Structures are given as C-alpha cells and as structure tokens.
Amino acid sequence: RGTYSAEELTIEKFDGRMLNGVVRGAARMRLRGDALSINGSLEAKVIDATMLASGIFETGQISAQGRFSGAAKDVGNLLASPSVEMSFTIDRGALRGLDVARMIQNVENVNGSTTLTNGTGTFQLQAGRASVTGLRFNAGPIITTGAAVTDSKGVVSGQFIAEMRTPGGISRGAAALGGTLDKPAYTRAR
C-alpha cells in the first residue's frame, strides 16, 4: 500500500516472510535530479537465528526493529550498499563454538556451546562493514557482554567478557572472536 508521484514513491506498509519469520516496514524512495534515495523502517519477528548466522547460533529466534537507507543513480543499485541500524533481541538461543562457563574458569579452550536465556544488542551495517555492539547475553547466572565487527569478506573479530556473581565475589573471563561468520574461532583473551 502506498502513493506515487513524479519524484517520490511512498510505501506506507509492506510485510512478508523471511528466514522463517515475519518482516514489516515502510519506505520512501525519492528522485532528486539523477540521484535516487530510499529511507525506511523495518521490524522483524521470530527470525531463525541459524538461517541468519549458522556459524554463530545453534538455535534461536531474533526479533529486531530499526531503520535503513540507501542511495544510487539507478533502482537496481539502490540497496547494493545500504545503511542499516537495528536493535535486536534473541530468545531461546544457543551460541555455537563458545562456552561462557569455560570463559569464567579461565581455561585455555573456551570452545563449546552456550544456551542463552535471552540476549540484546544493536546491529549496524555501513559501507559493507557490519558491527554488533552493546551485546548482552544471559545464560543462567552468567552475563556476557561484548561487540563484534565483520568486513565485506566475512572476516570477523570481537571481544566478549563473561561475569558471574557468587557469594565469594565476581568471577570473570574473556574471549576473543576471529575467523569468519561461517567458521568463527574463539580463543581465551588475557
């Protein structure tokens, strides 16, 4: 549903299915001289985390909301290099390759998996570089925070810190993320 004029196309509402979830939003495309631009809002619910990032997640459902934009000289390239910013939550998830309990034990090998109670963060995409900041995952009594970035070739890097409060104090551990989105590698960080 939308409206159209010689210089602007407004889509008041769109919806569809993607990655086993539901996507809704609105968009406005403008023509100024020979330049096209698009701006819009997007909401995603119950996205299958394994279909989005199978190297990172064993299970999980992601919901997100945010904004996107793009610019080009022709419609075909309008979203070739978009800018996106979305806040997200993940529920009923499990991290693939990282055991946060082992992080707290400060052992060399932090590989394994972690079942998440829930998690939150912010996703940004700009000029082919994706970043996830403000990550906060809850796994029972363990809270893990961190951030990660990936380049246009899928090379990823990041840092995570896990904390657990006990009667004896706070136990902490850290891990670094490297590798690619398809094959991430976690190592103990000192």
PDB file of N, CA and C in Angstrom, residues 82-85 123-131:
ATOM      1  N   PRO A  82      23.555  -0.653   1.496  1.00  0.00           N
ATOM      2  CA  PRO A  82      22.642   0.069   2.389  1.00  0.00           C
ATOM      3  C   PRO A  82      23.294   0.437   3.723  1.00  0.00           C
ATOM      4  N   SER A  83      22.674   1.363   4.400  1.00  0.00           N
ATOM      5  CA  SER A  83      22.982   1.657   5.799  1.00  0.00           C
ATOM      6  C   SER A  83      21.810   1.131   6.615  1.00  0.00           C
ATOM      7  N   VAL A  84      22.117   0.373   7.654  1.00  0.00           N
ATOM      8  CA  VAL A  84      21.081  -0.238   8.479  1.00  0.00           C
ATOM      9  C   VAL A  84      21.475  -0.080   9.941  1.00  0.00           C
ATOM     10  N   GLU A  85      20.517   0.240  10.787  1.00  0.00           N
ATOM     11  CA  GLU A  85      20.732   0.218  12.232  1.00  0.00           C
ATOM     12  C   GLU A  85      19.493  -0.372  12.873  1.00  0.00           C
ATOM     13  N   PHE A 123      22.639  -3.850  15.879  1.00  0.00           N
ATOM     14  CA  PHE A 123      23.288  -4.226  14.632  1.00  0.00           C
ATOM     15  C   PHE A 123      23.373  -2.997  13.737  1.00  0.00           C
ATOM     16  N   GLN A 124      24.569  -2.774  13.146  1.00  0.00           N
ATOM     17  CA  GLN A 124      24.753  -1.676  12.195  1.00  0.00           C
ATOM     18  C   GLN A 124      25.462  -2.203  10.958  1.00  0.00           C
ATOM     19  N   LEU A 125      25.033  -1.724   9.791  1.00  0.00           N
ATOM     20  CA  LEU A 125      25.675  -2.046   8.522  1.00  0.00           C
ATOM     21  C   LEU A 125      25.939  -0.733   7.809  1.00  0.00           C
ATOM     22  N   GLN A 126      27.199  -0.500   7.471  1.00  0.00           N
ATOM     23  CA  GLN A 126      27.595   0.737   6.802  1.00  0.00           C
ATOM     24  C   GLN A 126      28.761   0.423   5.877  1.00  0.00           C
ATOM     25  N   ALA A 127      28.625   0.764   4.601  1.00  0.00           N
ATOM     26  CA  ALA A 127      29.693   0.578   3.609  1.00  0.00           C
ATOM     27  C   ALA A 127      30.243  -0.851   3.606  1.00  0.00           C
ATOM     28  N   GLY A 128      29.366  -1.836   3.707  1.00  0.00           N
ATOM     29  CA  GLY A 128      29.774  -3.233   3.640  1.00  0.00           C
ATOM     30  C   GLY A 128      30.353  -3.789   4.921  1.00  0.00           C
ATOM     31  N   ARG A 129      30.449  -2.984   5.961  1.00  0.00           N
ATOM     32  CA  ARG A 129      31.001  -3.426   7.250  1.00  0.00           C
ATOM     33  C   ARG A 129      29.865  -3.531   8.259  1.00  0.00           C
ATOM     34  N   ALA A 130      29.728  -4.693   8.849  1.00  0.00           N
ATOM     35  CA  ALA A 130      28.683  -4.927   9.843  1.00  0.00           C
ATOM     36  C   ALA A 130      29.296  -4.928  11.236  1.00  0.00           C
ATOM     37  N   SER A 131      28.566  -4.380  12.194  1.00  0.00           N
ATOM     38  CA  SER A 131      29.019  -4.426  13.582  1.00  0.00           C
ATOM     39  C   SER A 131      27.833  -4.738  14.483  1.00  0.00           C
TER      40      SER A 131
END
